[in-house]
Amino acid sequence: MPGALALSSALRAQLRQARRVCVLTGAGASAESGIPTFREAQSGLWARYDPLELATPEAFDRDPALVWTWYRWRRTLVQAAQPNAGHVALAALANRVPELTLITQNVDGLHQQAGSRDIVEFHGNLFVNRCADPACAQETAAICEAEVPRCPHCGDRLRPGVVWFGEAIPGHALQRAQSATEHCDVFISVGTSASVWPAAGLIGAAADAGATVIDINPHETELSATCAHRLIAKSARALPELVDCFARSA
Ligand code: OAD
């Protein structure tokens, strides 16, 4: 039975022959796991909070306790979530192509839970705690329940190990993402509004480097018009079928 995806035979042939694949996921890839996305107003993560009140270094300096309250709430939300069929399909893709680079803007760790390995966490990870002093910057697993946890190494405040607005992407993540983007045969963008840079720039960079670019999103985005192959679908529905088009073994 033909799948719901309207893939041309030419595109199917390209997927079958693909050897180096790059995937960029955004919040939409976790939406079917019950985690609100950022910019869908009615249920969006920010419907309850103003991002500039919380996801910036200035907000943390101004009111670290409030920022920790938000991130503890987000951790509880994510801990109740399970990977969806889209996460599972991407984990399986690693066994079907010689080279897969999975870049995620998400900080929820659901790709890891689904079995993906060696993930490029472009915006960090919600469950990492890092010393707020750049001279220390030690990561700490368990944290005390204090309103603002303290670094066991230097005593400064701990902060969530995520990238805040106005902060640079970790150098190793940016380098790996840019290199994979420039050398891939197929670039799949899933569940992102393509509104936050430099992550959004990877999609155009892949197209400029000659990759076949596929965008999976039920809605239009700022890049929809430039994506050669738009799959207007939800990720948990589209990814299993799309992954099935790749070669059977790496
Ligand atoms: P957004 O909330 O901006 O966009 C989510 C996208 O997912 C939208 O385009 C939706 O149409 C789409 N979507 C919703 N449900 C979907 C589904 N079931 N399947 C596929 N797509 C679906 O989230 P991001 O693009 O990830 O950065 O936002 C990028 C960054 O903005 C985040 O990483 C975060 C935020 O600022 C930082 O915190 C640094």
PDB file of N, CA, C and O and ligand atoms in Angstrom, residues 25-29 31-32 37-40 46 55 71 74 105-106 123 163-165 190-196 216-221 233-236, ligand 1:
ATOM      1  N   THR A  25      16.542  18.224  14.328  1.00  0.00           N
ATOM      2  CA  THR A  25      15.201  18.178  14.936  1.00  0.00           C
ATOM      3  C   THR A  25      14.957  19.413  15.785  1.00  0.00           C
ATOM      4  O   THR A  25      15.876  19.971  16.380  1.00  0.00           O
ATOM      5  N   GLY A  26      13.683  19.784  15.830  1.00  0.00           N
ATOM      6  CA  GLY A  26      13.219  20.885  16.676  1.00  0.00           C
ATOM      7  C   GLY A  26      12.107  20.385  17.571  1.00  0.00           C
ATOM      8  O   GLY A  26      11.785  19.196  17.601  1.00  0.00           O
ATOM      9  N   ALA A  27      11.506  21.320  18.286  1.00  0.00           N
ATOM     10  CA  ALA A  27      10.518  20.976  19.320  1.00  0.00           C
ATOM     11  C   ALA A  27       9.355  20.149  18.770  1.00  0.00           C
ATOM     12  O   ALA A  27       8.750  19.353  19.482  1.00  0.00           O
ATOM     13  N   GLY A  28       9.049  20.323  17.484  1.00  0.00           N
ATOM     14  CA  GLY A  28       7.941  19.557  16.878  1.00  0.00           C
ATOM     15  C   GLY A  28       8.193  18.069  16.900  1.00  0.00           C
ATOM     16  O   GLY A  28       7.261  17.268  16.917  1.00  0.00           O
ATOM     17  N   ALA A  29       9.489  17.662  16.948  1.00  0.00           N
ATOM     18  CA  ALA A  29       9.797  16.230  16.979  1.00  0.00           C
ATOM     19  C   ALA A  29       9.412  15.618  18.325  1.00  0.00           C
ATOM     20  O   ALA A  29       9.228  14.403  18.431  1.00  0.00           O
ATOM     21  N   ALA A  31       6.731  16.944  20.074  1.00  0.00           N
ATOM     22  CA  ALA A  31       5.335  17.347  20.355  1.00  0.00           C
ATOM     23  C   ALA A  31       4.452  16.128  20.613  1.00  0.00           C
ATOM     24  O   ALA A  31       3.618  16.116  21.520  1.00  0.00           O
ATOM     25  N   GLU A  32       4.672  15.047  19.841  1.00  0.00           N
ATOM     26  CA  GLU A  32       3.802  13.858  20.009  1.00  0.00           C
ATOM     27  C   GLU A  32       4.228  13.021  21.213  1.00  0.00           C
ATOM     28  O   GLU A  32       3.646  11.969  21.472  1.00  0.00           O
ATOM     29  N   THR A  37       5.595  22.685  22.239  1.00  0.00           N
ATOM     30  CA  THR A  37       6.646  23.363  21.468  1.00  0.00           C
ATOM     31  C   THR A  37       6.754  24.795  21.993  1.00  0.00           C
ATOM     32  O   THR A  37       6.039  25.195  22.914  1.00  0.00           O
ATOM     33  N   PHE A  38       7.664  25.526  21.374  1.00  0.00           N
ATOM     34  CA  PHE A  38       7.919  26.888  21.886  1.00  0.00           C
ATOM     35  C   PHE A  38       6.921  27.898  21.372  1.00  0.00           C
ATOM     36  O   PHE A  38       6.489  28.779  22.086  1.00  0.00           O
ATOM     37  N   ARG A  39       6.562  27.759  20.106  1.00  0.00           N
ATOM     38  CA  ARG A  39       5.868  28.908  19.469  1.00  0.00           C
ATOM     39  C   ARG A  39       4.427  28.608  19.076  1.00  0.00           C
ATOM     40  O   ARG A  39       3.843  29.318  18.307  1.00  0.00           O
ATOM     41  N   GLU A  40       3.869  27.492  19.611  1.00  0.00           N
ATOM     42  CA  GLU A  40       2.455  27.287  19.295  1.00  0.00           C
ATOM     43  C   GLU A  40       1.672  27.911  20.436  1.00  0.00           C
ATOM     44  O   GLU A  40       1.627  27.364  21.524  1.00  0.00           O
ATOM     45  N   TRP A  46       5.899  28.674  26.088  1.00  0.00           N
ATOM     46  CA  TRP A  46       6.008  30.054  26.536  1.00  0.00           C
ATOM     47  C   TRP A  46       4.648  30.677  26.809  1.00  0.00           C
ATOM     48  O   TRP A  46       4.588  31.838  27.191  1.00  0.00           O
ATOM     49  N   ALA A  55      14.841  32.532  29.899  1.00  0.00           N
ATOM     50  CA  ALA A  55      15.925  31.809  29.169  1.00  0.00           C
ATOM     51  C   ALA A  55      17.028  32.749  28.699  1.00  0.00           C
ATOM     52  O   ALA A  55      17.414  32.763  27.537  1.00  0.00           O
ATOM     53  N   TYR A  71      12.884  25.763  35.060  1.00  0.00           N
ATOM     54  CA  TYR A  71      13.584  24.588  34.521  1.00  0.00           C
ATOM     55  C   TYR A  71      13.221  23.324  35.284  1.00  0.00           C
ATOM     56  O   TYR A  71      13.147  22.239  34.705  1.00  0.00           O
ATOM     57  N   ARG A  74      10.073  22.277  33.731  1.00  0.00           N
ATOM     58  CA  ARG A  74      10.302  21.648  32.411  1.00  0.00           C
ATOM     59  C   ARG A  74      10.863  20.242  32.590  1.00  0.00           C
ATOM     60  O   ARG A  74      10.540  19.325  31.850  1.00  0.00           O
ATOM     61  N   GLN A 105      17.908  20.574  18.365  1.00  0.00           N
ATOM     62  CA  GLN A 105      17.764  21.839  19.104  1.00  0.00           C
ATOM     63  C   GLN A 105      17.082  21.561  20.439  1.00  0.00           C
ATOM     64  O   GLN A 105      17.001  22.439  21.297  1.00  0.00           O
ATOM     65  N   ASN A 106      16.579  20.347  20.582  1.00  0.00           N
ATOM     66  CA  ASN A 106      15.824  20.002  21.787  1.00  0.00           C
ATOM     67  C   ASN A 106      16.764  19.651  22.934  1.00  0.00           C
ATOM     68  O   ASN A 106      17.857  19.138  22.714  1.00  0.00           O
ATOM     69  N   HIS A 123      21.622  22.919  21.579  1.00  0.00           N
ATOM     70  CA  HIS A 123      21.233  23.879  22.618  1.00  0.00           C
ATOM     71  C   HIS A 123      21.408  23.312  24.013  1.00  0.00           C
ATOM     72  O   HIS A 123      20.786  23.773  24.962  1.00  0.00           O
ATOM     73  N   VAL A 163      21.633  26.242  26.323  1.00  0.00           N
ATOM     74  CA  VAL A 163      22.081  27.496  25.702  1.00  0.00           C
ATOM     75  C   VAL A 163      20.963  28.525  25.863  1.00  0.00           C
ATOM     76  O   VAL A 163      19.818  28.269  25.446  1.00  0.00           O
ATOM     77  N   TRP A 164      21.249  29.654  26.420  1.00  0.00           N
ATOM     78  CA  TRP A 164      20.245  30.712  26.581  1.00  0.00           C
ATOM     79  C   TRP A 164      20.344  31.720  25.438  1.00  0.00           C
ATOM     80  O   TRP A 164      21.358  31.770  24.729  1.00  0.00           O
ATOM     81  N   PHE A 165      19.294  32.479  25.286  1.00  0.00           N
ATOM     82  CA  PHE A 165      19.322  33.514  24.247  1.00  0.00           C
ATOM     83  C   PHE A 165      20.509  34.446  24.483  1.00  0.00           C
ATOM     84  O   PHE A 165      20.808  34.809  25.620  1.00  0.00           O
ATOM     85  N   VAL A 190      13.245  18.383  10.836  1.00  0.00           N
ATOM     86  CA  VAL A 190      12.002  17.842  11.413  1.00  0.00           C
ATOM     87  C   VAL A 190      11.525  18.706  12.581  1.00  0.00           C
ATOM     88  O   VAL A 190      12.261  18.889  13.554  1.00  0.00           O
ATOM     89  N   GLY A 191      10.306  19.223  12.465  1.00  0.00           N
ATOM     90  CA  GLY A 191       9.673  19.853  13.614  1.00  0.00           C
ATOM     91  C   GLY A 191      10.346  21.109  14.108  1.00  0.00           C
ATOM     92  O   GLY A 191      10.442  21.343  15.321  1.00  0.00           O
ATOM     93  N   THR A 192      10.812  21.924  13.175  1.00  0.00           N
ATOM     94  CA  THR A 192      11.396  23.194  13.598  1.00  0.00           C
ATOM     95  C   THR A 192      10.784  24.347  12.811  1.00  0.00           C
ATOM     96  O   THR A 192      10.511  24.245  11.627  1.00  0.00           O
ATOM     97  N   SER A 193      10.599  25.462  13.520  1.00  0.00           N
ATOM     98  CA  SER A 193      10.054  26.662  12.862  1.00  0.00           C
ATOM     99  C   SER A 193      11.158  27.383  12.093  1.00  0.00           C
ATOM    100  O   SER A 193      10.914  28.363  11.406  1.00  0.00           O
ATOM    101  N   ALA A 194      12.374  26.901  12.235  1.00  0.00           N
ATOM    102  CA  ALA A 194      13.529  27.507  11.534  1.00  0.00           C
ATOM    103  C   ALA A 194      13.595  29.007  11.828  1.00  0.00           C
ATOM    104  O   ALA A 194      13.852  29.821  10.959  1.00  0.00           O
ATOM    105  N   SER A 195      13.346  29.344  13.085  1.00  0.00           N
ATOM    106  CA  SER A 195      13.321  30.776  13.434  1.00  0.00           C
ATOM    107  C   SER A 195      14.453  31.178  14.367  1.00  0.00           C
ATOM    108  O   SER A 195      14.609  32.330  14.717  1.00  0.00           O
ATOM    109  N   VAL A 196      15.256  30.189  14.802  1.00  0.00           N
ATOM    110  CA  VAL A 196      16.354  30.517  15.715  1.00  0.00           C
ATOM    111  C   VAL A 196      17.670  30.142  15.040  1.00  0.00           C
ATOM    112  O   VAL A 196      17.855  28.995  14.612  1.00  0.00           O
ATOM    113  N   ILE A 216      10.057  18.175   7.330  1.00  0.00           N
ATOM    114  CA  ILE A 216       8.839  17.531   7.865  1.00  0.00           C
ATOM    115  C   ILE A 216       8.222  18.477   8.891  1.00  0.00           C
ATOM    116  O   ILE A 216       8.830  18.778   9.928  1.00  0.00           O
ATOM    117  N   ASN A 217       7.034  18.965   8.555  1.00  0.00           N
ATOM    118  CA  ASN A 217       6.368  19.921   9.439  1.00  0.00           C
ATOM    119  C   ASN A 217       4.918  20.027   8.981  1.00  0.00           C
ATOM    120  O   ASN A 217       4.673  20.218   7.791  1.00  0.00           O
ATOM    121  N   PRO A 218       3.947  19.935   9.898  1.00  0.00           N
ATOM    122  CA  PRO A 218       2.545  20.055   9.452  1.00  0.00           C
ATOM    123  C   PRO A 218       2.169  21.474   9.057  1.00  0.00           C
ATOM    124  O   PRO A 218       1.115  21.713   8.477  1.00  0.00           O
ATOM    125  N   HIS A 219       3.055  22.428   9.436  1.00  0.00           N
ATOM    126  CA  HIS A 219       2.741  23.834   9.121  1.00  0.00           C
ATOM    127  C   HIS A 219       3.842  24.477   8.289  1.00  0.00           C
ATOM    128  O   HIS A 219       4.963  23.978   8.228  1.00  0.00           O
ATOM    129  N   GLU A 220       3.511  25.617   7.699  1.00  0.00           N
ATOM    130  CA  GLU A 220       4.491  26.416   6.936  1.00  0.00           C
ATOM    131  C   GLU A 220       5.551  26.952   7.909  1.00  0.00           C
ATOM    132  O   GLU A 220       5.261  27.215   9.080  1.00  0.00           O
ATOM    133  N   THR A 221       6.773  27.116   7.392  1.00  0.00           N
ATOM    134  CA  THR A 221       7.776  27.820   8.200  1.00  0.00           C
ATOM    135  C   THR A 221       8.462  28.859   7.310  1.00  0.00           C
ATOM    136  O   THR A 221       8.186  28.938   6.118  1.00  0.00           O
ATOM    137  N   ALA A 233       3.408  16.950   7.324  1.00  0.00           N
ATOM    138  CA  ALA A 233       2.990  15.817   8.172  1.00  0.00           C
ATOM    139  C   ALA A 233       3.621  15.959   9.547  1.00  0.00           C
ATOM    140  O   ALA A 233       4.573  16.721   9.738  1.00  0.00           O
ATOM    141  N   LYS A 234       3.073  15.205  10.489  1.00  0.00           N
ATOM    142  CA  LYS A 234       3.657  15.169  11.828  1.00  0.00           C
ATOM    143  C   LYS A 234       4.833  14.192  11.826  1.00  0.00           C
ATOM    144  O   LYS A 234       4.813  13.188  11.088  1.00  0.00           O
ATOM    145  N   SER A 235       5.806  14.459  12.676  1.00  0.00           N
ATOM    146  CA  SER A 235       7.044  13.666  12.595  1.00  0.00           C
ATOM    147  C   SER A 235       6.834  12.204  12.969  1.00  0.00           C
ATOM    148  O   SER A 235       7.382  11.312  12.313  1.00  0.00           O
ATOM    149  N   ALA A 236       6.022  11.922  13.965  1.00  0.00           N
ATOM    150  CA  ALA A 236       5.854  10.523  14.389  1.00  0.00           C
ATOM    151  C   ALA A 236       5.158   9.699  13.307  1.00  0.00           C
ATOM    152  O   ALA A 236       5.266   8.480  13.257  1.00  0.00           O
TER     153      ALA A 236
HETATM  154  P1  OAD B   1       9.236  25.966  17.654  1.00  0.00           P
HETATM  155  O1  OAD B   1       8.198  25.836  18.712  1.00  0.00           O
HETATM  156  O2  OAD B   1       9.718  27.313  17.217  1.00  0.00           O
HETATM  157  O3  OAD B   1       8.695  25.257  16.312  1.00  0.00           O
HETATM  158  C1  OAD B   1       8.140  23.963  16.404  1.00  0.00           C
HETATM  159  C2  OAD B   1       7.772  23.550  15.004  1.00  0.00           C
HETATM  160  O4  OAD B   1       7.289  22.222  15.056  1.00  0.00           O
HETATM  161  C3  OAD B   1       6.657  24.409  14.393  1.00  0.00           C
HETATM  162  O5  OAD B   1       7.043  24.826  13.095  1.00  0.00           O
HETATM  163  C4  OAD B   1       5.465  23.446  14.329  1.00  0.00           C
HETATM  164  O6  OAD B   1       4.693  23.671  13.154  1.00  0.00           O
HETATM  165  C5  OAD B   1       6.152  22.112  14.237  1.00  0.00           C
HETATM  166  N1  OAD B   1       5.381  20.991  14.765  1.00  0.00           N
HETATM  167  C6  OAD B   1       4.436  20.997  15.712  1.00  0.00           C
HETATM  168  N2  OAD B   1       3.986  19.735  15.941  1.00  0.00           N
HETATM  169  C7  OAD B   1       4.714  18.914  15.109  1.00  0.00           C
HETATM  170  C8  OAD B   1       4.740  17.524  14.865  1.00  0.00           C
HETATM  171  N3  OAD B   1       3.925  16.692  15.538  1.00  0.00           N
HETATM  172  N4  OAD B   1       5.606  17.036  13.942  1.00  0.00           N
HETATM  173  C9  OAD B   1       6.427  17.875  13.259  1.00  0.00           C
HETATM  174  N5  OAD B   1       6.456  19.219  13.443  1.00  0.00           N
HETATM  175  C10 OAD B   1       5.602  19.722  14.355  1.00  0.00           C
HETATM  176  O7  OAD B   1      10.458  25.067  18.106  1.00  0.00           O
HETATM  177  P2  OAD B   1      11.915  25.071  17.494  1.00  0.00           P
HETATM  178  O8  OAD B   1      11.911  25.304  16.035  1.00  0.00           O
HETATM  179  O9  OAD B   1      12.590  23.829  17.973  1.00  0.00           O
HETATM  180  O10 OAD B   1      16.079  27.544  21.601  1.00  0.00           O
HETATM  181  O11 OAD B   1      12.588  26.322  18.228  1.00  0.00           O
HETATM  182  C11 OAD B   1      13.986  26.494  18.056  1.00  0.00           C
HETATM  183  C12 OAD B   1      14.516  27.060  19.327  1.00  0.00           C
HETATM  184  O12 OAD B   1      13.733  28.164  19.776  1.00  0.00           O
HETATM  185  C13 OAD B   1      14.485  26.119  20.515  1.00  0.00           C
HETATM  186  O13 OAD B   1      15.541  25.184  20.499  1.00  0.00           O
HETATM  187  C14 OAD B   1      14.704  27.095  21.651  1.00  0.00           C
HETATM  188  C15 OAD B   1      13.795  28.207  21.207  1.00  0.00           C
HETATM  189  O14 OAD B   1      14.344  29.446  21.505  1.00  0.00           O
HETATM  190  C16 OAD B   1      16.686  27.835  22.805  1.00  0.00           C
HETATM  191  O15 OAD B   1      16.107  27.659  23.856  1.00  0.00           O
HETATM  192  C17 OAD B   1      18.063  28.368  22.671  1.00  0.00           C
END
